[in-house]
PDB file of C-alpha atoms in Angstrom:
ATOM      1  CA  ALA H  15     -16.411  14.844  12.499  1.00  0.00           C
ATOM      2  CA  GLN H  16     -13.090  13.505  11.434  1.00  0.00           C
ATOM      3  CA  SER H  17     -10.844  15.720   9.394  1.00  0.00           C
ATOM      4  CA  VAL H  18      -7.795  14.858   7.342  1.00  0.00           C
ATOM      5  CA  SER H  19      -4.960  17.125   6.304  1.00  0.00           C
ATOM      6  CA  GLN H  20      -2.495  16.703   3.446  1.00  0.00           C
ATOM      7  CA  HIS H  21       0.518  18.949   3.747  1.00  0.00           C
ATOM      8  CA  ASN H  22       1.624  19.274   0.212  1.00  0.00           C
ATOM      9  CA  HIS H  23      -0.548  20.538  -2.636  1.00  0.00           C
ATOM     10  CA  HIS H  24       1.933  19.833  -5.448  1.00  0.00           C
ATOM     11  CA  VAL H  25       5.241  17.904  -5.266  1.00  0.00           C
ATOM     12  CA  ILE H  26       7.652  17.767  -8.185  1.00  0.00           C
ATOM     13  CA  LEU H  27      10.341  15.117  -8.207  1.00  0.00           C
ATOM     14  CA  SER H  28      12.878  13.698 -10.556  1.00  0.00           C
ATOM     15  CA  GLU H  29      12.761  10.026 -11.362  1.00  0.00           C
ATOM     16  CA  ALA H  30      14.512   7.823  -8.695  1.00  0.00           C
ATOM     17  CA  ALA H  31      14.030  10.432  -6.028  1.00  0.00           C
ATOM     18  CA  SER H  32      12.415   9.352  -2.764  1.00  0.00           C
ATOM     19  CA  LEU H  33       8.875  10.344  -1.885  1.00  0.00           C
ATOM     20  CA  GLU H  34       7.049  11.135   1.294  1.00  0.00           C
ATOM     21  CA  LEU H  35       3.580  12.622   1.350  1.00  0.00           C
ATOM     22  CA  GLY H  36       2.198  13.755   4.685  1.00  0.00           C
ATOM     23  CA  CYS H  37      -1.281  12.913   6.004  1.00  0.00           C
ATOM     24  CA  ASN H  38      -2.646  13.846   9.461  1.00  0.00           C
ATOM     25  CA  TYR H  39      -6.124  13.089  10.847  1.00  0.00           C
ATOM     26  CA  SER H  40      -7.944  14.495  13.812  1.00  0.00           C
ATOM     27  CA  TYR H  41      -9.668  11.451  15.535  1.00  0.00           C
ATOM     28  CA  GLY H  42      -7.717   9.786  18.313  1.00  0.00           C
ATOM     29  CA  GLY H  43      -9.497   6.428  18.514  1.00  0.00           C
ATOM     30  CA  THR H  44      -9.175   3.302  16.429  1.00  0.00           C
ATOM     31  CA  VAL H  45      -9.168   4.288  12.800  1.00  0.00           C
ATOM     32  CA  ASN H  46      -9.033   2.775   9.405  1.00  0.00           C
ATOM     33  CA  LEU H  47      -6.689   4.675   7.110  1.00  0.00           C
ATOM     34  CA  PHE H  48      -6.487   4.732   3.327  1.00  0.00           C
ATOM     35  CA  TRP H  49      -4.407   6.154   0.491  1.00  0.00           C
ATOM     36  CA  TYR H  50      -6.087   6.370  -2.942  1.00  0.00           C
ATOM     37  CA  VAL H  51      -4.392   7.313  -6.206  1.00  0.00           C
ATOM     38  CA  GLN H  52      -5.911   9.017  -9.277  1.00  0.00           C
ATOM     39  CA  TYR H  53      -3.854   8.742 -12.371  1.00  0.00           C
ATOM     40  CA  PRO H  54      -4.449  11.366 -15.093  1.00  0.00           C
ATOM     41  CA  GLY H  55      -7.902  11.000 -16.585  1.00  0.00           C
ATOM     42  CA  GLN H  56      -8.771   8.012 -14.456  1.00  0.00           C
ATOM     43  CA  HIS H  57     -10.928   7.322 -11.427  1.00  0.00           C
ATOM     44  CA  LEU H  58      -9.611   6.720  -7.873  1.00  0.00           C
ATOM     45  CA  GLN H  59      -8.063   3.430  -6.987  1.00  0.00           C
ATOM     46  CA  LEU H  60      -6.951   2.058  -3.680  1.00  0.00           C
ATOM     47  CA  LEU H  61      -3.272   2.293  -3.128  1.00  0.00           C
ATOM     48  CA  LEU H  62      -3.067   0.814   0.381  1.00  0.00           C
ATOM     49  CA  LYS H  63      -4.964   0.629   3.647  1.00  0.00           C
ATOM     50  CA  TYR H  64      -4.447   0.159   7.361  1.00  0.00           C
ATOM     51  CA  PHE H  65      -6.995  -1.498   9.628  1.00  0.00           C
ATOM     52  CA  SER H  66      -4.922  -2.954  12.440  1.00  0.00           C
ATOM     53  CA  GLY H  67      -1.693  -4.825  13.203  1.00  0.00           C
ATOM     54  CA  ASP H  68       1.694  -3.886  11.711  1.00  0.00           C
ATOM     55  CA  PRO H  69       1.672  -0.081  11.448  1.00  0.00           C
ATOM     56  CA  LEU H  70       3.869  -0.247   8.318  1.00  0.00           C
ATOM     57  CA  VAL H  71       1.637  -1.295   5.448  1.00  0.00           C
ATOM     58  CA  LYS H  72       2.649  -2.055   1.919  1.00  0.00           C
ATOM     59  CA  GLY H  73       0.578  -1.289  -1.094  1.00  0.00           C
ATOM     60  CA  ILE H  74       0.783  -1.657  -4.790  1.00  0.00           C
ATOM     61  CA  LYS H  75       3.624  -0.432  -7.005  1.00  0.00           C
ATOM     62  CA  GLY H  76       6.169  -0.238  -4.197  1.00  0.00           C
ATOM     63  CA  PHE H  77       4.270   2.288  -2.031  1.00  0.00           C
ATOM     64  CA  GLU H  78       4.163   1.920   1.704  1.00  0.00           C
ATOM     65  CA  ALA H  79       2.659   3.942   4.499  1.00  0.00           C
ATOM     66  CA  GLU H  80       3.362   4.117   8.271  1.00  0.00           C
ATOM     67  CA  PHE H  81       0.686   4.600  10.850  1.00  0.00           C
ATOM     68  CA  ILE H  82       2.026   6.624  13.780  1.00  0.00           C
ATOM     69  CA  LYS H  83      -0.797   6.769  16.433  1.00  0.00           C
ATOM     70  CA  SER H  84       1.034   9.364  18.637  1.00  0.00           C
ATOM     71  CA  LYS H  85       1.349  11.743  15.736  1.00  0.00           C
ATOM     72  CA  PHE H  86      -2.051  11.046  14.187  1.00  0.00           C
ATOM     73  CA  SER H  87      -0.212  10.512  10.975  1.00  0.00           C
ATOM     74  CA  PHE H  88      -0.270   8.094   8.035  1.00  0.00           C
ATOM     75  CA  ASN H  89       2.414   9.268   5.677  1.00  0.00           C
ATOM     76  CA  LEU H  90       2.900   7.695   2.252  1.00  0.00           C
ATOM     77  CA  ARG H  91       6.370   6.737   1.074  1.00  0.00           C
ATOM     78  CA  LYS H  92       8.164   5.317  -1.927  1.00  0.00           C
ATOM     79  CA  PRO H  93      11.907   4.877  -2.048  1.00  0.00           C
ATOM     80  CA  SER H  94      12.291   5.628  -5.820  1.00  0.00           C
ATOM     81  CA  VAL H  95       9.617   7.154  -7.860  1.00  0.00           C
ATOM     82  CA  GLN H  96       8.965   6.569 -11.559  1.00  0.00           C
ATOM     83  CA  TRP H  97       7.440   8.824 -14.270  1.00  0.00           C
ATOM     84  CA  SER H  98       4.394   6.532 -14.142  1.00  0.00           C
ATOM     85  CA  ASP H  99       3.766   7.558 -10.495  1.00  0.00           C
ATOM     86  CA  THR H 100       2.633  10.911 -11.776  1.00  0.00           C
ATOM     87  CA  ALA H 101      -0.802  11.182 -10.244  1.00  0.00           C
ATOM     88  CA  GLU H 102      -2.928  12.770  -7.503  1.00  0.00           C
ATOM     89  CA  TYR H 103      -2.803  11.061  -4.081  1.00  0.00           C
ATOM     90  CA  PHE H 104      -5.574  11.241  -1.573  1.00  0.00           C
ATOM     91  CA  CYS H 105      -5.470  10.285   2.085  1.00  0.00           C
ATOM     92  CA  ALA H 106      -8.869   9.232   3.537  1.00  0.00           C
ATOM     93  CA  VAL H 107     -10.301   8.296   6.946  1.00  0.00           C
ATOM     94  CA  PRO H 108     -13.779   7.486   8.214  1.00  0.00           C
ATOM     95  CA  ARG H 109     -16.019  10.508   8.882  1.00  0.00           C
ATOM     96  CA  GLY H 110     -16.336   9.504  12.489  1.00  0.00           C
ATOM     97  CA  ALA H 111     -16.130   6.656  14.934  1.00  0.00           C
ATOM     98  CA  GLY H 112     -17.989   3.663  13.485  1.00  0.00           C
ATOM     99  CA  SER H 113     -18.727   5.524  10.227  1.00  0.00           C
ATOM    100  CA  TYR H 114     -18.371   3.778   6.905  1.00  0.00           C
ATOM    101  CA  GLN H 115     -18.298   6.954   4.859  1.00  0.00           C
ATOM    102  CA  LEU H 116     -14.832   8.309   4.109  1.00  0.00           C
ATOM    103  CA  THR H 117     -13.549  11.827   4.348  1.00  0.00           C
ATOM    104  CA  PHE H 118     -10.767  12.627   1.875  1.00  0.00           C
ATOM    105  CA  GLY H 119      -7.930  15.082   2.144  1.00  0.00           C
ATOM    106  CA  LYS H 120      -7.591  17.722  -0.547  1.00  0.00           C
ATOM    107  CA  GLY H 121      -5.007  15.630  -2.379  1.00  0.00           C
ATOM    108  CA  THR H 122      -1.404  16.021  -3.356  1.00  0.00           C
ATOM    109  CA  LYS H 123      -0.486  16.241  -6.999  1.00  0.00           C
ATOM    110  CA  LEU H 124       2.746  14.404  -7.757  1.00  0.00           C
ATOM    111  CA  SER H 125       4.673  15.282 -10.892  1.00  0.00           C
ATOM    112  CA  VAL H 126       7.659  13.070 -11.716  1.00  0.00           C
ATOM    113  CA  ILE H 127      10.064  14.437 -14.229  1.00  0.00           C
ATOM    114  CA  PRO H 128      11.912  11.870 -16.368  1.00  0.00           C
TER     115      PRO H 128
ATOM    116  CA  ILE D   2     -16.111  -6.797 -15.751  1.00  0.00           C
ATOM    117  CA  ALA D   3     -17.425  -6.125 -12.282  1.00  0.00           C
ATOM    118  CA  GLY D   4     -17.574  -2.466 -11.249  1.00  0.00           C
ATOM    119  CA  ILE D   5     -19.476   0.748 -11.330  1.00  0.00           C
ATOM    120  CA  THR D   6     -21.062   2.302 -14.367  1.00  0.00           C
ATOM    121  CA  GLN D   7     -21.772   6.015 -14.393  1.00  0.00           C
ATOM    122  CA  ALA D   8     -23.764   7.955 -17.024  1.00  0.00           C
ATOM    123  CA  PRO D   9     -23.474  10.370 -18.681  1.00  0.00           C
ATOM    124  CA  THR D  10     -19.692  10.617 -18.940  1.00  0.00           C
ATOM    125  CA  SER D  11     -19.997  14.349 -19.671  1.00  0.00           C
ATOM    126  CA  GLN D  12     -22.868  16.861 -19.818  1.00  0.00           C
ATOM    127  CA  ILE D  13     -23.346  20.549 -20.328  1.00  0.00           C
ATOM    128  CA  LEU D  14     -26.473  21.839 -18.699  1.00  0.00           C
ATOM    129  CA  ALA D  15     -28.251  25.178 -18.558  1.00  0.00           C
ATOM    130  CA  ALA D  16     -28.807  26.614 -15.099  1.00  0.00           C
ATOM    131  CA  GLY D  17     -32.200  25.858 -13.710  1.00  0.00           C
ATOM    132  CA  ARG D  18     -32.532  22.540 -15.568  1.00  0.00           C
ATOM    133  CA  ARG D  19     -33.020  19.233 -13.742  1.00  0.00           C
ATOM    134  CA  MET D  20     -30.374  16.559 -14.138  1.00  0.00           C
ATOM    135  CA  THR D  21     -30.015  12.993 -12.945  1.00  0.00           C
ATOM    136  CA  LEU D  22     -26.681  11.251 -12.883  1.00  0.00           C
ATOM    137  CA  ARG D  23     -26.972   7.537 -12.971  1.00  0.00           C
ATOM    138  CA  CYS D  24     -24.840   5.035 -11.105  1.00  0.00           C
ATOM    139  CA  THR D  25     -25.059   1.200 -11.282  1.00  0.00           C
ATOM    140  CA  GLN D  26     -22.885  -1.372  -9.528  1.00  0.00           C
ATOM    141  CA  ASP D  27     -22.808  -5.069 -10.134  1.00  0.00           C
ATOM    142  CA  MET D  28     -20.729  -6.168  -7.057  1.00  0.00           C
ATOM    143  CA  ARG D  29     -23.733  -6.465  -4.721  1.00  0.00           C
ATOM    144  CA  HIS D  30     -22.160  -3.958  -2.270  1.00  0.00           C
ATOM    145  CA  ASN D  31     -24.419  -2.755   0.376  1.00  0.00           C
ATOM    146  CA  ALA D  32     -23.143   0.817   0.584  1.00  0.00           C
ATOM    147  CA  MET D  33     -23.009   3.501  -2.090  1.00  0.00           C
ATOM    148  CA  TYR D  34     -21.781   7.021  -2.188  1.00  0.00           C
ATOM    149  CA  TRP D  35     -21.732  10.149  -4.283  1.00  0.00           C
ATOM    150  CA  TYR D  36     -18.675  12.469  -4.192  1.00  0.00           C
ATOM    151  CA  ARG D  37     -17.890  15.630  -6.055  1.00  0.00           C
ATOM    152  CA  GLN D  38     -14.301  16.477  -6.947  1.00  0.00           C
ATOM    153  CA  ASP D  39     -13.224  20.104  -7.307  1.00  0.00           C
ATOM    154  CA  LEU D  40      -9.806  21.552  -7.926  1.00  0.00           C
ATOM    155  CA  GLY D  41      -8.120  22.288  -4.637  1.00  0.00           C
ATOM    156  CA  LEU D  42     -10.893  20.856  -2.588  1.00  0.00           C
ATOM    157  CA  GLY D  43     -10.427  17.132  -3.095  1.00  0.00           C
ATOM    158  CA  LEU D  44     -13.438  14.911  -2.892  1.00  0.00           C
ATOM    159  CA  ARG D  45     -16.406  15.863  -0.824  1.00  0.00           C
ATOM    160  CA  LEU D  46     -19.232  13.491   0.146  1.00  0.00           C
ATOM    161  CA  ILE D  47     -22.688  14.585  -1.119  1.00  0.00           C
ATOM    162  CA  HIS D  48     -24.963  11.721  -0.063  1.00  0.00           C
ATOM    163  CA  TYR D  49     -24.578   8.055   0.882  1.00  0.00           C
ATOM    164  CA  SER D  50     -26.667   4.946   1.355  1.00  0.00           C
ATOM    165  CA  ASN D  51     -25.682   2.191   3.826  1.00  0.00           C
ATOM    166  CA  THR D  52     -28.273  -0.216   2.387  1.00  0.00           C
ATOM    167  CA  ALA D  53     -31.152  -0.267  -0.101  1.00  0.00           C
ATOM    168  CA  GLY D  54     -33.986   1.818   1.103  1.00  0.00           C
ATOM    169  CA  THR D  55     -31.907   4.180   3.248  1.00  0.00           C
ATOM    170  CA  THR D  56     -29.921   7.332   2.464  1.00  0.00           C
ATOM    171  CA  GLY D  57     -27.930   9.869   4.416  1.00  0.00           C
ATOM    172  CA  LYS D  58     -26.485  13.338   3.985  1.00  0.00           C
ATOM    173  CA  GLY D  59     -22.796  13.948   3.487  1.00  0.00           C
ATOM    174  CA  GLU D  60     -20.720  17.088   3.731  1.00  0.00           C
ATOM    175  CA  VAL D  61     -22.301  19.040   0.873  1.00  0.00           C
ATOM    176  CA  PRO D  62     -25.867  17.746   0.335  1.00  0.00           C
ATOM    177  CA  ASP D  63     -27.642  21.005  -0.562  1.00  0.00           C
ATOM    178  CA  GLY D  64     -29.119  21.079  -4.020  1.00  0.00           C
ATOM    179  CA  TYR D  65     -28.814  17.318  -4.456  1.00  0.00           C
ATOM    180  CA  SER D  66     -31.112  14.411  -3.789  1.00  0.00           C
ATOM    181  CA  VAL D  67     -30.637  10.611  -3.998  1.00  0.00           C
ATOM    182  CA  SER D  68     -32.701   7.435  -3.880  1.00  0.00           C
ATOM    183  CA  ARG D  69     -31.781   3.804  -3.322  1.00  0.00           C
ATOM    184  CA  ALA D  70     -34.696   1.694  -4.520  1.00  0.00           C
ATOM    185  CA  ASN D  71     -32.542  -1.423  -4.920  1.00  0.00           C
ATOM    186  CA  THR D  72     -29.023  -2.620  -4.188  1.00  0.00           C
ATOM    187  CA  ASP D  73     -27.525  -1.808  -7.608  1.00  0.00           C
ATOM    188  CA  ASP D  74     -28.712   1.706  -8.487  1.00  0.00           C
ATOM    189  CA  PHE D  75     -28.029   5.027  -6.782  1.00  0.00           C
ATOM    190  CA  PRO D  76     -29.076   8.042  -8.958  1.00  0.00           C
ATOM    191  CA  LEU D  77     -28.083  11.590  -7.985  1.00  0.00           C
ATOM    192  CA  THR D  78     -30.539  14.317  -8.952  1.00  0.00           C
ATOM    193  CA  LEU D  79     -29.911  18.028  -9.253  1.00  0.00           C
ATOM    194  CA  ALA D  80     -33.428  19.456  -9.105  1.00  0.00           C
ATOM    195  CA  SER D  81     -32.500  22.902 -10.407  1.00  0.00           C
ATOM    196  CA  ALA D  82     -28.805  23.150 -11.441  1.00  0.00           C
ATOM    197  CA  VAL D  83     -26.667  26.173 -10.530  1.00  0.00           C
ATOM    198  CA  PRO D  84     -23.141  27.030 -11.866  1.00  0.00           C
ATOM    199  CA  SER D  85     -21.562  26.124  -8.529  1.00  0.00           C
ATOM    200  CA  GLN D  86     -22.570  22.533  -9.214  1.00  0.00           C
ATOM    201  CA  THR D  87     -20.143  22.425 -12.045  1.00  0.00           C
ATOM    202  CA  SER D  88     -17.858  19.527 -10.995  1.00  0.00           C
ATOM    203  CA  VAL D  89     -16.779  15.975 -11.597  1.00  0.00           C
ATOM    204  CA  TYR D  90     -19.076  13.549  -9.816  1.00  0.00           C
ATOM    205  CA  PHE D  91     -17.871  10.152  -8.676  1.00  0.00           C
ATOM    206  CA  CYS D  92     -20.097   7.288  -7.568  1.00  0.00           C
ATOM    207  CA  ALA D  93     -18.621   4.719  -5.289  1.00  0.00           C
ATOM    208  CA  SER D  94     -19.619   1.569  -3.481  1.00  0.00           C
ATOM    209  CA  SER D  95     -18.278  -0.622  -0.746  1.00  0.00           C
ATOM    210  CA  ASP D  96     -19.037  -3.810   1.180  1.00  0.00           C
ATOM    211  CA  SER D  97     -19.179  -2.225   4.613  1.00  0.00           C
ATOM    212  CA  ILE D  98     -20.896  -5.273   6.141  1.00  0.00           C
ATOM    213  CA  SER D  99     -17.657  -7.332   5.859  1.00  0.00           C
ATOM    214  CA  GLY D 100     -15.739  -4.588   7.624  1.00  0.00           C
ATOM    215  CA  ALA D 101     -13.300  -3.976   4.830  1.00  0.00           C
ATOM    216  CA  ASN D 102     -15.096  -0.962   3.515  1.00  0.00           C
ATOM    217  CA  VAL D 103     -12.780  -0.401   0.600  1.00  0.00           C
ATOM    218  CA  LEU D 104     -14.470   1.974  -1.828  1.00  0.00           C
ATOM    219  CA  THR D 105     -14.586   1.144  -5.520  1.00  0.00           C
ATOM    220  CA  PHE D 106     -15.080   4.197  -7.764  1.00  0.00           C
ATOM    221  CA  GLY D 107     -16.737   4.753 -11.025  1.00  0.00           C
ATOM    222  CA  ALA D 108     -15.113   6.627 -13.886  1.00  0.00           C
ATOM    223  CA  GLY D 109     -16.888   9.903 -13.071  1.00  0.00           C
ATOM    224  CA  SER D 110     -19.405  12.228 -14.678  1.00  0.00           C
ATOM    225  CA  ARG D 111     -18.218  15.679 -15.648  1.00  0.00           C
ATOM    226  CA  LEU D 112     -20.978  18.224 -15.351  1.00  0.00           C
ATOM    227  CA  THR D 113     -20.854  21.824 -16.536  1.00  0.00           C
ATOM    228  CA  VAL D 114     -23.694  24.139 -15.593  1.00  0.00           C
ATOM    229  CA  LEU D 115     -23.869  27.366 -17.543  1.00  0.00           C
TER     230      LEU D 115
END
């Protein structure tokens, strides 16, 4: 079964700092890759996704992620964070080849200090 | 507003009691899922259903059962609740037939088993 690792449990940044959250997955074939965000007290929402094509994908609120196949990575980035980006971020991949169910990483909590 | 409705929002339950968490979607998605979210463990898949009339086991199915009698409803039942089932439960759905398979989540049900 596919596994996904998120390197940081809790990241604390000041406003305007740059953000990069790491995500690595175990499956080497064609994958669909997702980042979801959970704002405090809310349910998960899709931030961005990669299915094919340009490995640099752009999502909502200025987030982007780069798929690097050779490194099995899909890191999330934002050049300048805002206080409103305070949330928990989850990387997700299909459970296995051809699977529609997603396996989620353990999440990275981002705290942005005004 | 199209989406997923979960009930109850919150429940405190005595150990050994039976509990059913309800989930209804109005997007006509073919696939539905139940995840549990626990601090430090992220989201873990309990059960899923690719289409009405079929169900499958996820990563942590023990102690839970599901049914999918129609497209819209996907209840999760705890036959005899135990304290380790204290968690936040999220129902999700997706249109996996189109290939996009982006999960839409409900607001969650917070369950405490004493």
